[in-house]
């Protein structure tokens, strides 16, 4: 049976951190992004407003800093190996994240079949951010459905991996889910729960083998 494996980014593939945090670290703005992250986590900021404030915060961001943030992020071990095994078995893997597409799409080079993030202006920022391009939790289900259609699959063929409330709707929509270093929002509804630093172990819980 062919399956589609759907991976969250922040807190899932990146352990204990997020794309926004890693980018801000390159700019020396950890305190400022931390305040935005806390407001977002408690629902004080919608994804689009978070993005608008982050664009202002990252006014001087360069492509070199994005590259350094990506390469220096605390990634789980075994990501490329898991995706290679998925593809070798005739299955598909994709990343769906609320984070900026210019960060998320770098994972295509690691072997993801698809990588979807929020649509931000190109770096360095010269154009305004369009709030309509910023994803929210419901967009994860919509994009999963679009990927299923592209690959000739259905929700019943999907496995979701995530860590927080933004993944809850997707977890509820698919039959198999793995909570990775997760909070109670998804741990309580997931098929499996994994705490650790190696994606190969989380993948094994979903029936995958290397």
PDB file of C-alpha atoms in Angstrom:
ATOM      1  CA  UNK A   1       0.000   0.000   0.000  1.00  0.00           C
ATOM      2  CA  UNK A   2       1.276   3.439  -0.910  1.00  0.00           C
ATOM      3  CA  UNK A   3       1.196   6.002   1.894  1.00  0.00           C
ATOM      4  CA  UNK A   4       1.781   9.724   2.202  1.00  0.00           C
ATOM      5  CA  UNK A   5       3.835  10.790   5.227  1.00  0.00           C
ATOM      6  CA  UNK A   6       3.120  14.389   6.327  1.00  0.00           C
ATOM      7  CA  UNK A   7       5.668  16.110   8.557  1.00  0.00           C
ATOM      8  CA  UNK A   8       5.377  19.286  10.603  1.00  0.00           C
ATOM      9  CA  UNK A   9       8.562  21.373  10.895  1.00  0.00           C
ATOM     10  CA  UNK A  10       8.737  23.500  14.049  1.00  0.00           C
ATOM     11  CA  UNK A  11       9.134  21.396  17.166  1.00  0.00           C
ATOM     12  CA  UNK A  12       8.873  18.213  15.107  1.00  0.00           C
ATOM     13  CA  UNK A  13      11.717  17.982  12.606  1.00  0.00           C
ATOM     14  CA  UNK A  14      13.438  20.832  14.459  1.00  0.00           C
ATOM     15  CA  UNK A  15      13.744  19.772  18.088  1.00  0.00           C
ATOM     16  CA  UNK A  16      12.837  22.350  20.711  1.00  0.00           C
ATOM     17  CA  UNK A  17      12.965  25.246  18.297  1.00  0.00           C
ATOM     18  CA  UNK A  18      11.372  26.751  15.198  1.00  0.00           C
ATOM     19  CA  UNK A  19      12.379  28.318  11.917  1.00  0.00           C
ATOM     20  CA  UNK A  20      11.478  31.777  13.230  1.00  0.00           C
ATOM     21  CA  UNK A  21      13.637  31.270  16.313  1.00  0.00           C
ATOM     22  CA  UNK A  22      16.623  30.055  14.309  1.00  0.00           C
ATOM     23  CA  UNK A  23      16.332  32.944  11.848  1.00  0.00           C
ATOM     24  CA  UNK A  24      16.032  35.469  14.684  1.00  0.00           C
ATOM     25  CA  UNK A  25      19.093  33.984  16.363  1.00  0.00           C
ATOM     26  CA  UNK A  26      21.132  34.917  13.304  1.00  0.00           C
ATOM     27  CA  UNK A  27      19.983  38.523  13.770  1.00  0.00           C
ATOM     28  CA  UNK A  28      20.478  38.637  17.539  1.00  0.00           C
ATOM     29  CA  UNK A  29      16.733  38.943  18.073  1.00  0.00           C
ATOM     30  CA  UNK A  30      16.010  35.907  20.257  1.00  0.00           C
ATOM     31  CA  UNK A  31      14.248  37.957  22.949  1.00  0.00           C
ATOM     32  CA  UNK A  32      12.001  39.724  20.463  1.00  0.00           C
ATOM     33  CA  UNK A  33      10.946  36.572  18.598  1.00  0.00           C
ATOM     34  CA  UNK A  34      10.437  34.816  21.923  1.00  0.00           C
ATOM     35  CA  UNK A  35       7.829  37.391  22.856  1.00  0.00           C
ATOM     36  CA  UNK A  36       6.023  36.877  19.549  1.00  0.00           C
ATOM     37  CA  UNK A  37       6.197  33.091  19.906  1.00  0.00           C
ATOM     38  CA  UNK A  38       4.656  33.250  23.379  1.00  0.00           C
ATOM     39  CA  UNK A  39       1.845  35.501  22.182  1.00  0.00           C
ATOM     40  CA  UNK A  40       1.168  33.172  19.262  1.00  0.00           C
ATOM     41  CA  UNK A  41       1.167  30.081  21.495  1.00  0.00           C
ATOM     42  CA  UNK A  42      -1.577  31.489  23.728  1.00  0.00           C
ATOM     43  CA  UNK A  43      -3.685  32.703  20.820  1.00  0.00           C
ATOM     44  CA  UNK A  44      -2.991  36.421  21.170  1.00  0.00           C
ATOM     45  CA  UNK A  45      -1.549  36.550  17.637  1.00  0.00           C
ATOM     46  CA  UNK A  46      -3.032  34.937  14.552  1.00  0.00           C
ATOM     47  CA  UNK A  47      -0.509  33.451  12.094  1.00  0.00           C
ATOM     48  CA  UNK A  48      -0.901  36.383   9.699  1.00  0.00           C
ATOM     49  CA  UNK A  49      -0.244  38.974  12.426  1.00  0.00           C
ATOM     50  CA  UNK A  50       2.747  36.991  13.699  1.00  0.00           C
ATOM     51  CA  UNK A  51       4.150  37.027  10.169  1.00  0.00           C
ATOM     52  CA  UNK A  52       3.580  40.772   9.761  1.00  0.00           C
ATOM     53  CA  UNK A  53       5.462  41.493  12.973  1.00  0.00           C
ATOM     54  CA  UNK A  54       8.252  39.076  12.061  1.00  0.00           C
ATOM     55  CA  UNK A  55       8.736  40.747   8.667  1.00  0.00           C
ATOM     56  CA  UNK A  56       9.252  44.049  10.479  1.00  0.00           C
ATOM     57  CA  UNK A  57      11.637  42.367  12.917  1.00  0.00           C
ATOM     58  CA  UNK A  58      13.665  40.800  10.097  1.00  0.00           C
ATOM     59  CA  UNK A  59      13.959  43.907   7.949  1.00  0.00           C
ATOM     60  CA  UNK A  60      17.704  43.347   7.477  1.00  0.00           C
ATOM     61  CA  UNK A  61      17.519  39.584   6.849  1.00  0.00           C
ATOM     62  CA  UNK A  62      19.828  38.220   4.141  1.00  0.00           C
ATOM     63  CA  UNK A  63      19.845  34.967   2.212  1.00  0.00           C
ATOM     64  CA  UNK A  64      23.157  34.054   3.872  1.00  0.00           C
ATOM     65  CA  UNK A  65      21.518  34.345   7.290  1.00  0.00           C
ATOM     66  CA  UNK A  66      18.605  32.146   6.206  1.00  0.00           C
ATOM     67  CA  UNK A  67      21.115  29.539   5.017  1.00  0.00           C
ATOM     68  CA  UNK A  68      23.005  29.723   8.321  1.00  0.00           C
ATOM     69  CA  UNK A  69      19.760  29.421  10.295  1.00  0.00           C
ATOM     70  CA  UNK A  70      18.748  26.333   8.333  1.00  0.00           C
ATOM     71  CA  UNK A  71      22.126  24.652   8.616  1.00  0.00           C
ATOM     72  CA  UNK A  72      22.479  25.437  12.307  1.00  0.00           C
ATOM     73  CA  UNK A  73      19.001  24.377  13.406  1.00  0.00           C
ATOM     74  CA  UNK A  74      18.721  21.473  15.892  1.00  0.00           C
ATOM     75  CA  UNK A  75      17.336  18.937  13.424  1.00  0.00           C
ATOM     76  CA  UNK A  76      16.334  15.445  14.492  1.00  0.00           C
ATOM     77  CA  UNK A  77      18.755  12.770  13.386  1.00  0.00           C
ATOM     78  CA  UNK A  78      17.813  10.499  10.511  1.00  0.00           C
ATOM     79  CA  UNK A  79      15.551  12.801   8.499  1.00  0.00           C
ATOM     80  CA  UNK A  80      17.203  12.126   5.154  1.00  0.00           C
ATOM     81  CA  UNK A  81      17.419   8.419   5.892  1.00  0.00           C
ATOM     82  CA  UNK A  82      13.712   8.211   6.720  1.00  0.00           C
ATOM     83  CA  UNK A  83      12.692  10.084   3.593  1.00  0.00           C
ATOM     84  CA  UNK A  84      14.980   7.946   1.450  1.00  0.00           C
ATOM     85  CA  UNK A  85      13.374   4.812   2.925  1.00  0.00           C
ATOM     86  CA  UNK A  86       9.880   6.185   2.320  1.00  0.00           C
ATOM     87  CA  UNK A  87      10.642   6.913  -1.313  1.00  0.00           C
ATOM     88  CA  UNK A  88      12.489   3.648  -1.819  1.00  0.00           C
ATOM     89  CA  UNK A  89       9.343   1.854  -0.647  1.00  0.00           C
ATOM     90  CA  UNK A  90       7.234   3.628  -3.249  1.00  0.00           C
ATOM     91  CA  UNK A  91       5.639   5.962  -0.696  1.00  0.00           C
ATOM     92  CA  UNK A  92       5.633   9.766  -0.512  1.00  0.00           C
ATOM     93  CA  UNK A  93       6.769  12.311   2.061  1.00  0.00           C
ATOM     94  CA  UNK A  94       5.923  15.992   2.434  1.00  0.00           C
ATOM     95  CA  UNK A  95       6.471  18.826   4.880  1.00  0.00           C
ATOM     96  CA  UNK A  96       3.605  21.196   5.710  1.00  0.00           C
ATOM     97  CA  UNK A  97       4.488  24.098   7.982  1.00  0.00           C
ATOM     98  CA  UNK A  98       3.187  27.532   8.936  1.00  0.00           C
ATOM     99  CA  UNK A  99       6.791  28.793   8.756  1.00  0.00           C
ATOM    100  CA  UNK A 100       8.149  30.807   5.814  1.00  0.00           C
ATOM    101  CA  UNK A 101       8.259  28.924   2.549  1.00  0.00           C
ATOM    102  CA  UNK A 102      11.778  30.189   1.856  1.00  0.00           C
ATOM    103  CA  UNK A 103      12.935  28.123   4.857  1.00  0.00           C
ATOM    104  CA  UNK A 104      10.642  25.095   4.487  1.00  0.00           C
ATOM    105  CA  UNK A 105      11.380  24.575   0.795  1.00  0.00           C
ATOM    106  CA  UNK A 106      15.054  23.948   1.536  1.00  0.00           C
ATOM    107  CA  UNK A 107      13.947  20.496   2.701  1.00  0.00           C
ATOM    108  CA  UNK A 108      13.301  19.488  -0.903  1.00  0.00           C
ATOM    109  CA  UNK A 109      17.059  19.052  -1.156  1.00  0.00           C
ATOM    110  CA  UNK A 110      16.879  16.531   1.708  1.00  0.00           C
ATOM    111  CA  UNK A 111      14.483  14.279  -0.185  1.00  0.00           C
ATOM    112  CA  UNK A 112      10.978  15.522   0.550  1.00  0.00           C
ATOM    113  CA  UNK A 113       8.558  15.040  -2.352  1.00  0.00           C
ATOM    114  CA  UNK A 114       6.863  18.333  -1.456  1.00  0.00           C
ATOM    115  CA  UNK A 115       7.449  21.170   1.009  1.00  0.00           C
ATOM    116  CA  UNK A 116       4.763  23.737   1.761  1.00  0.00           C
ATOM    117  CA  UNK A 117       5.195  26.813   3.940  1.00  0.00           C
ATOM    118  CA  UNK A 118       3.621  30.228   4.218  1.00  0.00           C
ATOM    119  CA  UNK A 119       4.163  32.547   1.267  1.00  0.00           C
ATOM    120  CA  UNK A 120       6.503  35.352   2.293  1.00  0.00           C
ATOM    121  CA  UNK A 121       8.250  37.997   0.174  1.00  0.00           C
ATOM    122  CA  UNK A 122      11.658  37.012  -1.166  1.00  0.00           C
ATOM    123  CA  UNK A 123      14.722  37.701   0.965  1.00  0.00           C
ATOM    124  CA  UNK A 124      15.891  40.441   1.309  1.00  0.00           C
ATOM    125  CA  UNK A 125      12.409  41.857   1.848  1.00  0.00           C
ATOM    126  CA  UNK A 126      11.498  44.488  -0.717  1.00  0.00           C
ATOM    127  CA  UNK A 127       7.815  43.669  -1.209  1.00  0.00           C
ATOM    128  CA  UNK A 128       5.041  43.780   1.405  1.00  0.00           C
ATOM    129  CA  UNK A 129       3.782  40.588   2.997  1.00  0.00           C
ATOM    130  CA  UNK A 130       0.391  39.391   1.767  1.00  0.00           C
ATOM    131  CA  UNK A 131      -1.558  38.055   4.785  1.00  0.00           C
ATOM    132  CA  UNK A 132      -3.551  35.796   2.442  1.00  0.00           C
ATOM    133  CA  UNK A 133      -0.400  33.765   1.823  1.00  0.00           C
ATOM    134  CA  UNK A 134       0.131  32.889   5.486  1.00  0.00           C
ATOM    135  CA  UNK A 135      -1.004  29.390   6.414  1.00  0.00           C
ATOM    136  CA  UNK A 136      -2.980  28.389   9.490  1.00  0.00           C
ATOM    137  CA  UNK A 137      -3.854  25.045  11.056  1.00  0.00           C
ATOM    138  CA  UNK A 138      -6.780  24.412   8.700  1.00  0.00           C
ATOM    139  CA  UNK A 139      -4.475  24.928   5.716  1.00  0.00           C
ATOM    140  CA  UNK A 140      -2.540  21.825   6.727  1.00  0.00           C
ATOM    141  CA  UNK A 141      -5.609  19.666   6.046  1.00  0.00           C
ATOM    142  CA  UNK A 142      -6.320  21.483   2.770  1.00  0.00           C
ATOM    143  CA  UNK A 143      -2.747  21.009   1.549  1.00  0.00           C
ATOM    144  CA  UNK A 144      -2.796  17.357   2.619  1.00  0.00           C
ATOM    145  CA  UNK A 145      -5.936  16.865   0.512  1.00  0.00           C
ATOM    146  CA  UNK A 146      -4.261  18.567  -2.448  1.00  0.00           C
ATOM    147  CA  UNK A 147      -1.232  16.306  -2.122  1.00  0.00           C
ATOM    148  CA  UNK A 148      -3.465  13.250  -1.905  1.00  0.00           C
ATOM    149  CA  UNK A 149      -5.143  14.280  -5.132  1.00  0.00           C
ATOM    150  CA  UNK A 150      -1.779  14.830  -6.802  1.00  0.00           C
ATOM    151  CA  UNK A 151      -0.542  11.378  -5.812  1.00  0.00           C
ATOM    152  CA  UNK A 152      -3.799   9.483  -6.297  1.00  0.00           C
ATOM    153  CA  UNK A 153      -4.249   8.828  -2.583  1.00  0.00           C
ATOM    154  CA  UNK A 154      -6.816   9.600   0.118  1.00  0.00           C
ATOM    155  CA  UNK A 155      -6.758  10.642   3.737  1.00  0.00           C
ATOM    156  CA  UNK A 156      -6.914   6.969   4.702  1.00  0.00           C
ATOM    157  CA  UNK A 157      -3.440   6.570   3.179  1.00  0.00           C
ATOM    158  CA  UNK A 158      -1.830   9.334   5.259  1.00  0.00           C
ATOM    159  CA  UNK A 159       0.448   9.350   8.288  1.00  0.00           C
ATOM    160  CA  UNK A 160       0.933  12.659  10.124  1.00  0.00           C
ATOM    161  CA  UNK A 161       3.855  13.648  12.370  1.00  0.00           C
ATOM    162  CA  UNK A 162       3.546  16.737  14.566  1.00  0.00           C
ATOM    163  CA  UNK A 163       4.006  18.245  17.989  1.00  0.00           C
ATOM    164  CA  UNK A 164       1.458  20.933  18.812  1.00  0.00           C
ATOM    165  CA  UNK A 165      -2.003  22.426  18.478  1.00  0.00           C
ATOM    166  CA  UNK A 166      -1.436  23.476  14.860  1.00  0.00           C
ATOM    167  CA  UNK A 167      -1.248  19.764  13.990  1.00  0.00           C
ATOM    168  CA  UNK A 168      -4.414  18.710  15.817  1.00  0.00           C
ATOM    169  CA  UNK A 169      -6.792  19.123  12.869  1.00  0.00           C
ATOM    170  CA  UNK A 170      -4.541  17.097  10.610  1.00  0.00           C
ATOM    171  CA  UNK A 171      -4.181  14.384  13.256  1.00  0.00           C
ATOM    172  CA  UNK A 172      -7.972  14.190  13.457  1.00  0.00           C
ATOM    173  CA  UNK A 173      -8.272  13.856   9.681  1.00  0.00           C
ATOM    174  CA  UNK A 174      -5.918  10.897   9.130  1.00  0.00           C
ATOM    175  CA  UNK A 175      -5.919   7.363  10.537  1.00  0.00           C
ATOM    176  CA  UNK A 176      -2.293   7.199  11.731  1.00  0.00           C
ATOM    177  CA  UNK A 177      -0.432   9.937  13.574  1.00  0.00           C
ATOM    178  CA  UNK A 178       2.787  10.207  15.549  1.00  0.00           C
ATOM    179  CA  UNK A 179       3.163  12.859  18.255  1.00  0.00           C
ATOM    180  CA  UNK A 180       6.852  13.806  18.221  1.00  0.00           C
ATOM    181  CA  UNK A 181       8.138  15.469  21.419  1.00  0.00           C
ATOM    182  CA  UNK A 182       4.599  16.767  21.608  1.00  0.00           C
ATOM    183  CA  UNK A 183       2.368  18.692  23.952  1.00  0.00           C
ATOM    184  CA  UNK A 184      -1.002  17.429  25.143  1.00  0.00           C
ATOM    185  CA  UNK A 185      -2.919  18.953  22.228  1.00  0.00           C
ATOM    186  CA  UNK A 186      -1.732  16.196  19.917  1.00  0.00           C
ATOM    187  CA  UNK A 187      -0.276  13.603  22.280  1.00  0.00           C
ATOM    188  CA  UNK A 188      -3.745  12.879  23.618  1.00  0.00           C
ATOM    189  CA  UNK A 189      -5.191  12.202  20.144  1.00  0.00           C
ATOM    190  CA  UNK A 190      -2.204  10.613  18.376  1.00  0.00           C
ATOM    191  CA  UNK A 191      -1.959   6.959  17.408  1.00  0.00           C
ATOM    192  CA  UNK A 192       1.614   6.887  18.730  1.00  0.00           C
ATOM    193  CA  UNK A 193       3.851   9.145  20.829  1.00  0.00           C
ATOM    194  CA  UNK A 194       7.607   9.519  20.556  1.00  0.00           C
ATOM    195  CA  UNK A 195      10.058  11.419  22.736  1.00  0.00           C
ATOM    196  CA  UNK A 196      13.592  11.543  21.468  1.00  0.00           C
ATOM    197  CA  UNK A 197      15.985  12.933  18.909  1.00  0.00           C
ATOM    198  CA  UNK A 198      15.883  10.433  16.029  1.00  0.00           C
ATOM    199  CA  UNK A 199      13.181  10.508  13.364  1.00  0.00           C
ATOM    200  CA  UNK A 200      13.982   6.903  12.463  1.00  0.00           C
ATOM    201  CA  UNK A 201      12.512   5.830  15.793  1.00  0.00           C
ATOM    202  CA  UNK A 202       9.355   7.882  15.298  1.00  0.00           C
ATOM    203  CA  UNK A 203       8.986   6.474  11.785  1.00  0.00           C
ATOM    204  CA  UNK A 204       9.258   2.937  13.157  1.00  0.00           C
ATOM    205  CA  UNK A 205       6.218   3.569  15.376  1.00  0.00           C
ATOM    206  CA  UNK A 206       4.174   4.227  12.242  1.00  0.00           C
ATOM    207  CA  UNK A 207       5.225   0.880  10.820  1.00  0.00           C
ATOM    208  CA  UNK A 208       8.159   2.109   8.803  1.00  0.00           C
ATOM    209  CA  UNK A 209      11.419   0.209   8.512  1.00  0.00           C
ATOM    210  CA  UNK A 210      14.881   1.233   7.350  1.00  0.00           C
TER     211      UNK A 210
END
